[in-house]
């Protein structure tokens, strides 16, 4: 499916329910809010949410979890059936349910019921784990992982998402993803009650050794995540701060990290992608905004330039495009792109291919190959998408994007903008924005050459 590696999720499934209404008064018989006009929404929870999110990403997913025949289990099966393959394990009782009552999208109370635990593993479950190309463990302490621990120990999973009631990850796990509070609670105690970055780094390093795993990524909410291999941690900041409903963000983080590792990326890159995904998840509304099972698949990601431009136009927004070689990205480029983004509702950067740069700048250029230039541009918060063109000018690409505003750096003159006439065909406008004085890729290379002599 879309070239993405398949994933097996092993863990404890839940059924989550939100009752969301409005609270404008207190009950006459007790000082508690009255929540009126509640709408009800159910969704997969626990390991089932991680599996469901990975499947909604277009990944072939198998979920191994305790699911019975009780009403909650039947409801969960209906939610999961169109999207993934379920390998059910027998339960000792009804499936666990979590019900949140929210007023104006803010939780008021949570009600839990159902104490079913996975009774035992089945041959089908053992086979699914033994033959899995990649495994994500989501252990909520309800017996699934305990039943399959021998199989998991024989082939350690890519990602283990731990919870306070669950067991310890098996040695050799590639990445463990506790939340900050969980990391402090699970790490060997040194008498330090701090909850700062230093304490998170200490807990992560301690857990790497204590669990004998390759890496630990402590999720820090709006601050991002801290990745440790045992020393010298890497802080991966969130691309933006969103303080909405964080319920389910840990499952979004773990599902994304596991999928990316299954696709072959490095651990640090997987954590970066997971931080971005979890941030976007919270921004979109968190678990309460998880798509229904019968909803259409999510739209193409915003790094598809044409799809992004079409969506912004459909919402009557302003599409801005900026172009250039962006060889040796410098402060002048960044200032230009930041200013361009402020002109509209999205910014698409049109970048010359290596062959195009070579024709324009001569042999020896670009210094930075296309893949690296695109990656650096995409990492900028002000850039929503990057499009590549192979011609000397981006007119063909612009005819497809049809931006409302086309931006070039101020070292161009009006006569050097053949795109200006093209923009007029659909009512767009070409503009020049000033560069910072003295900043250019050529000047940087000349100074580097002087220093090397």
Short mmCIF file of C-alpha atoms in Angstrom, two decimals:
data_model
loop_
_atom_site.label_atom_id
_atom_site.label_comp_id
_atom_site.label_asym_id
_atom_site.label_seq_id
_atom_site.Cartn_x
_atom_site.Cartn_y
_atom_site.Cartn_z
CA UNK A 1 0.00 0.00 0.00
CA UNK A 2 1.70 3.19 -1.22
CA UNK A 3 5.09 1.48 -0.89
CA UNK A 4 4.91 1.53 2.91
CA UNK A 5 6.19 -1.41 4.93
CA UNK A 6 3.58 -3.55 6.73
CA UNK A 7 3.33 -3.37 10.52
CA UNK A 8 2.14 -5.74 13.24
CA UNK A 9 0.84 -4.08 16.42
CA UNK A 10 0.80 -6.18 19.59
CA UNK A 11 -0.97 -4.90 22.69
CA UNK A 12 -4.12 -4.22 24.61
CA UNK A 13 -7.13 -2.91 22.72
CA UNK A 14 -9.69 -0.60 24.31
CA UNK A 15 -12.93 1.00 23.22
CA UNK A 16 -12.92 4.76 23.77
CA UNK A 17 -16.04 6.90 23.86
CA UNK A 18 -16.45 10.69 24.05
CA UNK A 19 -19.64 12.38 25.23
CA UNK A 20 -19.17 16.01 24.23
CA UNK A 21 -21.62 18.81 25.04
CA UNK A 22 -21.81 22.22 26.65
CA UNK A 23 -21.82 23.17 30.33
CA UNK A 24 -23.45 26.46 31.29
CA UNK A 25 -24.90 25.69 34.71
CA UNK A 26 -24.43 23.64 37.87
CA UNK A 27 -26.76 20.89 39.01
CA UNK A 28 -29.25 22.05 41.67
CA UNK A 29 -28.52 19.10 43.97
CA UNK A 30 -24.69 19.14 43.82
CA UNK A 31 -21.91 21.55 42.78
CA UNK A 32 -21.20 19.70 39.52
CA UNK A 33 -21.60 20.93 35.94
CA UNK A 34 -24.58 19.86 33.88
CA UNK A 35 -23.42 18.83 30.39
CA UNK A 36 -26.23 19.39 27.89
CA UNK A 37 -26.77 18.20 24.32
CA UNK A 38 -24.08 15.52 24.39
CA UNK A 39 -23.00 14.02 21.14
CA UNK A 40 -21.47 10.54 21.30
CA UNK A 41 -18.44 9.37 19.36
CA UNK A 42 -16.63 6.03 19.66
CA UNK A 43 -13.16 5.15 18.45
CA UNK A 44 -10.49 2.48 18.91
CA UNK A 45 -8.36 2.93 22.02
CA UNK A 46 -5.04 1.70 23.37
CA UNK A 47 -3.13 -0.53 20.96
CA UNK A 48 -6.16 -0.49 18.67
CA UNK A 49 -5.81 3.29 18.25
CA UNK A 50 -2.11 2.98 17.32
CA UNK A 51 -2.97 0.25 14.80
CA UNK A 52 -5.92 2.21 13.41
CA UNK A 53 -3.83 5.37 12.93
CA UNK A 54 -1.08 3.40 11.16
CA UNK A 55 -3.70 1.84 8.89
CA UNK A 56 -5.25 5.24 8.15
CA UNK A 57 -1.75 6.29 7.02
CA UNK A 58 -2.06 3.75 4.20
CA UNK A 59 -0.07 0.98 5.87
CA UNK A 60 -0.91 -2.75 5.84
CA UNK A 61 -1.54 -3.38 9.56
CA UNK A 62 -2.23 -6.51 11.62
CA UNK A 63 -3.41 -6.04 15.21
CA UNK A 64 -2.84 -8.82 17.75
CA UNK A 65 -4.97 -8.02 20.80
CA UNK A 66 -7.47 -9.41 23.27
CA UNK A 67 -10.94 -8.95 21.76
CA UNK A 68 -13.98 -11.01 22.76
CA UNK A 69 -17.67 -11.20 21.85
CA UNK A 70 -19.08 -8.73 24.41
CA UNK A 71 -20.84 -5.57 23.14
CA UNK A 72 -17.72 -3.38 23.48
CA UNK A 73 -15.62 -5.93 21.58
CA UNK A 74 -18.22 -6.14 18.85
CA UNK A 75 -18.27 -2.34 18.52
CA UNK A 76 -14.48 -2.28 18.28
CA UNK A 77 -14.48 -4.99 15.61
CA UNK A 78 -16.85 -2.90 13.50
CA UNK A 79 -14.54 0.12 13.79
CA UNK A 80 -11.43 -1.85 12.84
CA UNK A 81 -12.75 -4.26 10.23
CA UNK A 82 -12.52 -2.01 7.14
CA UNK A 83 -8.98 -0.91 7.90
CA UNK A 84 -6.81 -3.72 9.27
CA UNK A 85 -6.46 -7.43 9.99
CA UNK A 86 -7.39 -8.41 13.54
CA UNK A 87 -5.89 -11.49 15.20
CA UNK A 88 -8.03 -11.74 18.36
CA UNK A 89 -6.94 -13.32 21.62
CA UNK A 90 -9.48 -14.65 24.15
CA UNK A 91 -10.49 -12.39 27.05
CA UNK A 92 -11.38 -13.30 30.65
CA UNK A 93 -14.15 -10.68 30.70
CA UNK A 94 -15.60 -7.77 28.72
CA UNK A 95 -13.30 -5.43 26.79
CA UNK A 96 -12.14 -2.37 28.72
CA UNK A 97 -14.01 0.83 27.87
CA UNK A 98 -13.02 4.43 28.62
CA UNK A 99 -15.71 7.11 28.45
CA UNK A 100 -14.80 10.78 28.63
CA UNK A 101 -17.43 13.42 29.34
CA UNK A 102 -16.37 16.74 27.82
CA UNK A 103 -17.83 20.22 27.97
CA UNK A 104 -16.76 22.59 25.21
CA UNK A 105 -14.09 19.98 24.31
CA UNK A 106 -12.60 20.02 27.82
CA UNK A 107 -12.71 16.81 29.88
CA UNK A 108 -14.97 16.90 32.93
CA UNK A 109 -14.78 13.27 34.09
CA UNK A 110 -13.69 9.84 32.82
CA UNK A 111 -15.63 6.64 33.42
CA UNK A 112 -13.91 3.23 33.09
CA UNK A 113 -15.57 -0.18 32.93
CA UNK A 114 -14.71 -3.65 31.71
CA UNK A 115 -11.80 -5.52 33.27
CA UNK A 116 -11.20 -8.11 30.58
CA UNK A 117 -7.64 -9.44 30.29
CA UNK A 118 -6.04 -11.52 27.60
CA UNK A 119 -6.26 -15.11 28.78
CA UNK A 120 -3.69 -16.79 26.55
CA UNK A 121 -1.88 -16.63 23.22
CA UNK A 122 -3.10 -18.53 20.19
CA UNK A 123 -1.12 -20.24 17.46
CA UNK A 124 -2.31 -17.63 14.97
CA UNK A 125 -1.04 -14.83 17.21
CA UNK A 126 2.34 -16.48 17.73
CA UNK A 127 2.71 -16.99 13.99
CA UNK A 128 1.79 -13.36 13.28
CA UNK A 129 4.51 -12.15 15.65
CA UNK A 130 7.14 -14.67 14.49
CA UNK A 131 6.69 -13.74 10.82
CA UNK A 132 6.15 -9.99 11.28
CA UNK A 133 8.53 -7.79 9.29
CA UNK A 134 8.09 -5.05 11.91
CA UNK A 135 6.40 -4.97 15.32
CA UNK A 136 5.05 -2.17 17.50
CA UNK A 137 4.18 -3.10 21.10
CA UNK A 138 1.57 -1.04 22.95
CA UNK A 139 1.42 -2.53 26.45
CA UNK A 140 -1.42 -1.28 28.66
CA UNK A 141 -0.91 -4.08 31.18
CA UNK A 142 -3.95 -6.17 30.26
CA UNK A 143 -2.14 -9.40 29.44
CA UNK A 144 -1.56 -9.43 25.67
CA UNK A 145 2.16 -8.70 25.84
CA UNK A 146 2.70 -11.12 28.73
CA UNK A 147 1.09 -13.89 26.69
CA UNK A 148 3.43 -13.25 23.74
CA UNK A 149 6.61 -12.20 25.59
CA UNK A 150 8.63 -15.24 24.48
CA UNK A 151 7.93 -14.53 20.80
CA UNK A 152 8.69 -10.82 21.28
CA UNK A 153 11.95 -11.60 23.08
CA UNK A 154 13.05 -13.89 20.24
CA UNK A 155 12.57 -11.09 17.68
CA UNK A 156 12.67 -7.75 19.52
CA UNK A 157 10.20 -5.16 18.21
CA UNK A 158 11.07 -1.91 16.52
CA UNK A 159 9.09 0.24 18.97
CA UNK A 160 7.75 -0.42 22.45
CA UNK A 161 5.24 2.06 23.86
CA UNK A 162 5.21 1.40 27.63
CA UNK A 163 2.58 2.28 30.22
CA UNK A 164 2.79 2.24 34.03
CA UNK A 165 0.67 -0.93 34.33
CA UNK A 166 2.59 -2.78 31.61
CA UNK A 167 5.74 -4.83 31.79
CA UNK A 168 9.28 -3.92 30.85
CA UNK A 169 10.38 -3.88 27.19
CA UNK A 170 12.29 -6.93 26.00
CA UNK A 171 16.05 -6.42 25.63
CA UNK A 172 17.10 -5.47 22.13
CA UNK A 173 14.05 -3.32 21.39
CA UNK A 174 15.14 -0.60 18.99
CA UNK A 175 13.16 2.34 20.42
CA UNK A 176 11.05 2.76 23.59
CA UNK A 177 8.70 5.75 23.79
CA UNK A 178 7.60 6.62 27.35
CA UNK A 179 5.94 9.92 28.19
CA UNK A 180 7.91 12.20 30.51
CA UNK A 181 5.97 11.24 33.64
CA UNK A 182 6.20 7.56 32.73
CA UNK A 183 9.96 7.79 32.17
CA UNK A 184 10.51 9.32 35.60
CA UNK A 185 8.33 6.67 37.21
CA UNK A 186 9.94 3.75 35.39
CA UNK A 187 13.60 4.81 35.66
CA UNK A 188 15.75 3.60 38.56
CA UNK A 189 15.34 6.22 41.28
CA UNK A 190 18.20 8.51 42.31
CA UNK A 191 16.20 10.63 44.74
CA UNK A 192 15.82 13.50 42.26
CA UNK A 193 12.18 14.61 41.88
CA UNK A 194 12.86 17.20 39.16
CA UNK A 195 10.73 17.41 36.02
CA UNK A 196 13.09 19.46 33.88
CA UNK A 197 15.04 18.62 30.73
CA UNK A 198 18.03 17.43 32.72
CA UNK A 199 15.84 14.99 34.64
CA UNK A 200 14.31 13.71 31.39
CA UNK A 201 17.79 13.13 29.95
CA UNK A 202 18.87 11.32 33.13
CA UNK A 203 15.77 9.09 33.09
CA UNK A 204 16.16 8.28 29.40
CA UNK A 205 19.83 7.32 29.77
CA UNK A 206 19.07 5.22 32.84
CA UNK A 207 16.29 3.36 31.04
CA UNK A 208 18.49 2.57 28.03
CA UNK A 209 20.84 0.69 30.33
CA UNK A 210 18.21 -0.70 32.67
CA UNK A 211 16.09 -2.13 29.86
CA UNK A 212 19.06 -2.98 27.58
CA UNK A 213 17.40 -1.34 24.59
CA UNK A 214 18.97 0.59 21.73
CA UNK A 215 17.28 3.95 22.36
CA UNK A 216 14.65 5.71 24.46
CA UNK A 217 12.61 8.70 23.25
CA UNK A 218 10.91 10.54 26.10
CA UNK A 219 7.92 12.46 24.76
CA UNK A 220 7.67 15.97 26.24
CA UNK A 221 4.31 17.17 24.97
CA UNK A 222 4.48 20.63 23.44
CA UNK A 223 8.29 20.64 23.87
CA UNK A 224 8.82 17.70 21.50
CA UNK A 225 10.85 14.61 22.45
CA UNK A 226 14.25 13.78 23.89
CA UNK A 227 16.10 10.88 22.24
CA UNK A 228 18.83 9.07 24.15
CA UNK A 229 21.13 6.21 23.20
CA UNK A 230 22.56 6.25 26.72
CA UNK A 231 24.40 9.58 26.63
CA UNK A 232 24.43 12.93 24.78
CA UNK A 233 20.68 13.13 24.17
CA UNK A 234 19.13 14.67 21.07
CA UNK A 235 16.27 17.11 21.66
CA UNK A 236 13.73 17.11 18.84
CA UNK A 237 11.56 20.22 19.31
CA UNK A 238 7.95 20.32 18.24
CA UNK A 239 7.43 22.35 15.03
CA UNK A 240 4.72 24.38 16.81
CA UNK A 241 3.17 24.58 20.25
CA UNK A 242 -0.42 23.36 20.48
CA UNK A 243 -2.12 22.97 23.83
CA UNK A 244 -5.30 21.20 22.76
CA UNK A 245 -6.52 17.69 23.53
CA UNK A 246 -3.40 15.53 23.88
CA UNK A 247 -5.32 12.27 24.39
CA UNK A 248 -3.95 9.74 21.90
CA UNK A 249 -0.85 11.77 21.01
CA UNK A 250 1.40 9.05 22.43
CA UNK A 251 -0.25 6.45 20.20
CA UNK A 252 0.17 8.76 17.20
CA UNK A 253 3.87 9.20 18.10
CA UNK A 254 4.51 5.46 18.51
CA UNK A 255 2.60 4.47 15.36
CA UNK A 256 4.49 7.01 13.25
CA UNK A 257 7.90 6.11 14.67
CA UNK A 258 7.29 2.39 14.13
CA UNK A 259 6.10 2.92 10.58
CA UNK A 260 9.08 5.07 9.66
CA UNK A 261 11.54 2.59 11.18
CA UNK A 262 9.83 -0.19 9.25
CA UNK A 263 10.35 1.89 6.10
CA UNK A 264 14.08 1.96 6.82
CA UNK A 265 14.79 5.43 8.19
CA UNK A 266 17.22 6.11 11.03
CA UNK A 267 15.98 6.33 14.63
CA UNK A 268 16.57 10.09 14.86
CA UNK A 269 14.63 10.67 11.63
CA UNK A 270 11.80 8.46 12.89
CA UNK A 271 11.59 10.49 16.10
CA UNK A 272 11.55 13.74 14.12
CA UNK A 273 8.70 12.44 11.99
CA UNK A 274 6.85 11.18 15.06
CA UNK A 275 7.14 14.55 16.81
CA UNK A 276 5.74 16.30 13.74
CA UNK A 277 2.89 13.78 13.47
CA UNK A 278 1.98 14.02 17.16
CA UNK A 279 2.03 17.83 16.98
CA UNK A 280 -0.27 17.81 13.97
CA UNK A 281 -2.52 15.30 15.74
CA UNK A 282 -3.00 17.61 18.73
CA UNK A 283 -3.46 20.63 16.47
CA UNK A 284 -6.24 18.79 14.59
CA UNK A 285 -8.15 18.09 17.81
CA UNK A 286 -6.47 15.01 19.28
CA UNK A 287 -8.30 11.76 19.85
CA UNK A 288 -11.70 13.47 19.64
CA UNK A 289 -10.95 14.28 15.99
CA UNK A 290 -9.87 10.76 14.96
CA UNK A 291 -11.71 9.97 11.70
CA UNK A 292 -14.67 7.63 11.82
CA UNK A 293 -14.20 4.19 10.31
CA UNK A 294 -16.54 5.05 7.44
CA UNK A 295 -14.88 8.40 6.71
CA UNK A 296 -12.94 8.76 3.49
CA UNK A 297 -9.16 8.36 3.78
CA UNK A 298 -7.28 11.44 4.83
CA UNK A 299 -6.41 13.92 2.06
CA UNK A 300 -2.93 13.91 0.55
CA UNK A 301 -0.31 15.36 2.88
CA UNK A 302 0.50 19.04 2.67
CA UNK A 303 3.91 18.27 1.13
CA UNK A 304 2.05 17.48 -2.12
CA UNK A 305 2.32 20.98 -3.64
CA UNK A 306 -0.54 20.70 -6.14
CA UNK A 307 -2.95 19.18 -3.62
CA UNK A 308 -2.01 21.80 -1.04
CA UNK A 309 -2.56 24.67 -3.47
CA UNK A 310 -5.91 23.23 -4.54
CA UNK A 311 -7.11 22.91 -0.93
CA UNK A 312 -6.07 26.44 -0.03
CA UNK A 313 -7.79 27.85 -3.14
CA UNK A 314 -10.93 25.85 -2.37
CA UNK A 315 -11.00 27.46 1.09
CA UNK A 316 -10.63 30.91 -0.55
CA UNK A 317 -7.12 31.29 0.83
CA UNK A 318 -4.05 32.87 -0.74
CA UNK A 319 -1.42 30.62 -2.32
CA UNK A 320 2.11 32.03 -2.26
CA UNK A 321 5.02 30.55 -4.20
CA UNK A 322 8.68 31.48 -4.09
CA UNK A 323 11.49 30.25 -6.30
CA UNK A 324 15.23 29.86 -6.42
CA UNK A 325 18.19 27.52 -6.37
CA UNK A 326 18.66 27.72 -2.57
CA UNK A 327 22.20 26.38 -2.84
CA UNK A 328 23.87 26.87 0.57
CA UNK A 329 20.76 28.11 2.38
CA UNK A 330 21.60 31.29 4.29
CA UNK A 331 19.96 33.98 6.41
CA UNK A 332 18.91 35.93 3.33
CA UNK A 333 16.96 32.95 2.02
CA UNK A 334 15.32 32.36 5.39
CA UNK A 335 14.27 35.99 5.76
CA UNK A 336 12.83 35.99 2.23
CA UNK A 337 10.81 32.82 2.82
CA UNK A 338 9.52 33.99 6.18
CA UNK A 339 8.35 37.24 4.61
CA UNK A 340 6.78 35.36 1.70
CA UNK A 341 4.81 33.08 4.02
CA UNK A 342 3.29 36.10 5.77
CA UNK A 343 1.74 37.18 2.45
CA UNK A 344 -0.77 34.30 2.33
CA UNK A 345 -2.10 31.05 3.73
CA UNK A 346 0.53 28.63 2.42
CA UNK A 347 4.00 28.83 0.88
CA UNK A 348 5.20 26.50 -1.89
CA UNK A 349 8.91 26.76 -2.65
CA UNK A 350 9.83 26.04 -6.29
CA UNK A 351 13.44 24.88 -6.39
CA UNK A 352 15.71 24.29 -9.42
CA UNK A 353 16.87 20.73 -10.07
CA UNK A 354 20.60 20.01 -10.09
CA UNK A 355 20.69 20.13 -13.91
CA UNK A 356 18.83 23.44 -13.92
CA UNK A 357 21.24 24.96 -11.40
CA UNK A 358 24.22 23.72 -13.40
CA UNK A 359 22.93 25.36 -16.58
CA UNK A 360 22.35 28.64 -14.77
CA UNK A 361 25.39 28.76 -12.46
CA UNK A 362 28.01 26.69 -14.31
CA UNK A 363 30.03 23.60 -13.51
CA UNK A 364 30.64 22.97 -9.83
CA UNK A 365 27.13 24.04 -8.92
CA UNK A 366 25.08 23.20 -7.06
CA UNK A 367 27.32 22.65 -4.08
CA UNK A 368 24.38 21.06 -2.24
CA UNK A 369 22.55 18.27 -4.13
CA UNK A 370 18.81 18.51 -4.71
CA UNK A 371 17.75 15.96 -2.07
CA UNK A 372 19.60 17.89 0.64
CA UNK A 373 18.28 21.26 -0.52
CA UNK A 374 14.71 19.96 -0.49
CA UNK A 375 15.12 18.43 2.95
CA UNK A 376 16.48 21.65 4.45
CA UNK A 377 13.71 23.73 2.88
CA UNK A 378 11.01 21.37 4.15
CA UNK A 379 12.43 21.67 7.65
CA UNK A 380 11.68 25.41 7.74
CA UNK A 381 8.49 26.19 9.66
CA UNK A 382 7.51 28.82 7.11
CA UNK A 383 7.59 26.35 4.18
CA UNK A 384 4.46 24.27 3.58
CA UNK A 385 5.61 22.34 0.50
CA UNK A 386 8.52 22.08 -1.95
CA UNK A 387 8.18 21.53 -5.72
CA UNK A 388 11.09 20.82 -8.09
CA UNK A 389 11.39 22.00 -11.70
CA UNK A 390 13.98 20.96 -14.28
CA UNK A 391 13.57 23.84 -16.76
CA UNK A 392 15.53 27.10 -16.61
CA UNK A 393 12.43 28.91 -15.31
CA UNK A 394 9.47 27.53 -13.35
CA UNK A 395 6.70 28.66 -15.72
CA UNK A 396 5.35 25.16 -16.36
CA UNK A 397 5.25 24.43 -12.64
CA UNK A 398 3.58 27.77 -11.90
CA UNK A 399 0.91 27.08 -14.51
CA UNK A 400 0.04 23.96 -12.54
CA UNK A 401 0.16 25.59 -9.08
CA UNK A 402 -1.49 28.89 -10.18
CA UNK A 403 -0.29 30.83 -7.12
CA UNK A 404 -1.87 34.14 -6.17
CA UNK A 405 1.53 35.62 -5.32
CA UNK A 406 4.94 34.79 -6.84
CA UNK A 407 7.95 35.96 -4.82
CA UNK A 408 11.56 36.44 -5.90
CA UNK A 409 14.53 37.86 -4.07
CA UNK A 410 15.34 41.55 -4.48
CA UNK A 411 18.50 40.93 -6.47
CA UNK A 412 16.28 40.51 -9.56
CA UNK A 413 14.92 43.28 -11.73
CA UNK A 414 11.47 43.37 -13.29
CA UNK A 415 12.95 42.47 -16.67
CA UNK A 416 14.36 39.26 -15.14
CA UNK A 417 10.91 37.99 -14.14
CA UNK A 418 9.36 36.29 -17.17
CA UNK A 419 6.93 34.69 -14.70
CA UNK A 420 5.27 38.07 -14.09
CA UNK A 421 3.31 37.99 -17.34
CA UNK A 422 2.30 34.40 -16.69
CA UNK A 423 0.85 35.30 -13.27
CA UNK A 424 -1.39 37.89 -14.88
CA UNK A 425 -3.24 35.18 -16.81
CA UNK A 426 -5.05 34.05 -13.65
CA UNK A 427 -4.95 37.33 -11.75
CA UNK A 428 -1.78 36.60 -9.77
CA UNK A 429 0.92 39.06 -8.81
CA UNK A 430 4.71 38.78 -9.00
CA UNK A 431 6.57 40.68 -6.27
CA UNK A 432 10.17 41.27 -5.24
CA UNK A 433 11.24 41.06 -1.62
CA UNK A 434 14.60 42.40 -0.40
CA UNK A 435 17.40 40.08 0.65
CA UNK A 436 19.53 40.85 3.70
CA UNK A 437 22.52 42.88 2.57
CA UNK A 438 25.65 40.90 1.79
CA UNK A 439 24.08 37.45 1.93
CA UNK A 440 24.36 35.17 -1.08
CA UNK A 441 25.48 31.62 -1.82
CA UNK A 442 28.16 32.92 -4.18
CA UNK A 443 29.58 35.24 -1.51
CA UNK A 444 29.62 32.40 1.01
CA UNK A 445 31.57 30.17 -1.40
CA UNK A 446 34.02 32.96 -2.20
CA UNK A 447 34.70 33.54 1.50
CA UNK A 448 35.12 29.80 2.03
CA UNK A 449 37.58 29.62 -0.87
CA UNK A 450 39.56 32.57 0.56
CA UNK A 451 39.76 30.84 3.93
CA UNK A 452 41.04 27.63 2.35
CA UNK A 453 43.99 29.32 0.67
#
